[in-house]
Coordinates of C-alpha atoms in Angstrom, one line a residue:
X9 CA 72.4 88.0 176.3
X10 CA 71.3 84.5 175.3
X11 CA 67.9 84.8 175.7
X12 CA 67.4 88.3 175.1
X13 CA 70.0 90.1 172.6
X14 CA 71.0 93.6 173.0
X15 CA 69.6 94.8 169.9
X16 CA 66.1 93.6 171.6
X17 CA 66.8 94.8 174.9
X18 CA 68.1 98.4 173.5
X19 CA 65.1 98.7 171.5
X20 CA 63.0 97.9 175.0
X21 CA 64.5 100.8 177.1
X22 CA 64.3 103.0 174.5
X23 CA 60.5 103.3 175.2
X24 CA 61.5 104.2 179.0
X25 CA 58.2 102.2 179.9
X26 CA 58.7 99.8 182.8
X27 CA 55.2 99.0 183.5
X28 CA 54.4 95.7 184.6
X29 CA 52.4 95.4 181.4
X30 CA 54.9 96.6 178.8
X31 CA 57.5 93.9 180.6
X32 CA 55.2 91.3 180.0
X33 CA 54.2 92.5 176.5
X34 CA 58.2 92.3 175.6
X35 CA 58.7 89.2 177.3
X36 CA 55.6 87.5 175.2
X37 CA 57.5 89.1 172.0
X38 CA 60.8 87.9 172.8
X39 CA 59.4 84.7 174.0
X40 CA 60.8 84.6 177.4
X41 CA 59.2 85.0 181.0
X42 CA 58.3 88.3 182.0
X43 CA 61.0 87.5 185.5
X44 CA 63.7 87.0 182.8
X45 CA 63.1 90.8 181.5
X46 CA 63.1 91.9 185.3
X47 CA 66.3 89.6 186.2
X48 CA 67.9 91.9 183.2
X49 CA 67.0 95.0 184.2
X50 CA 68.5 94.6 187.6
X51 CA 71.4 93.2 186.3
X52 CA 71.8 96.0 183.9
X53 CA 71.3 98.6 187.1
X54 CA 72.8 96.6 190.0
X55 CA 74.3 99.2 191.6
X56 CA 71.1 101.0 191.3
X57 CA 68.8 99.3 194.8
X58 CA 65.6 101.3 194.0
X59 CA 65.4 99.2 190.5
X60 CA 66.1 96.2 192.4
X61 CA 63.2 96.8 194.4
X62 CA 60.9 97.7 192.1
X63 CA 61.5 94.9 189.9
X64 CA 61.5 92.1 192.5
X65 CA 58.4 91.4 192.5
X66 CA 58.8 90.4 189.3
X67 CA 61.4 87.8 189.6
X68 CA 60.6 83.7 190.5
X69 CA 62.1 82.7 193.4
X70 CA 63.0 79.1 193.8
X71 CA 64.0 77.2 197.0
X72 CA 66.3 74.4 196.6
X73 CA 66.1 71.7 199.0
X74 CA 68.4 68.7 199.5

């Protein structure tokens, strides 16, 4: 909710248009990476799996080393 608010994120879904291009359109208007808009639509749906994998793609991956 820090880097997105509700209010933003309500008026997102509203639309019902998960395109790649109208994530990254909301991401560029809420000034936030378009895997930030996909992390919180899984999280918002995580018992949902097909969301998950539609939406992973989206998401950066990072690989921690030691």
């Amino acid at each position: 909710d820090t880097l997105i608010s509700d209010n933003q994120y309500t008026n997102f879904i509203q639309n019902k248009d998960y395109s790649r291009a109208a994530i990254n359109k909301f991401a560029q208007e809420v000034g936030v990476s378009p895997a930030i808009v996909a992390g919180k639509i899984c999280y918002k749906n995580k018992d949902k799996k097909q969301v998950w994998k539609r939406f992973s793609p989206l998401r950066t991956r990072y690989l921690l080393s030691n």
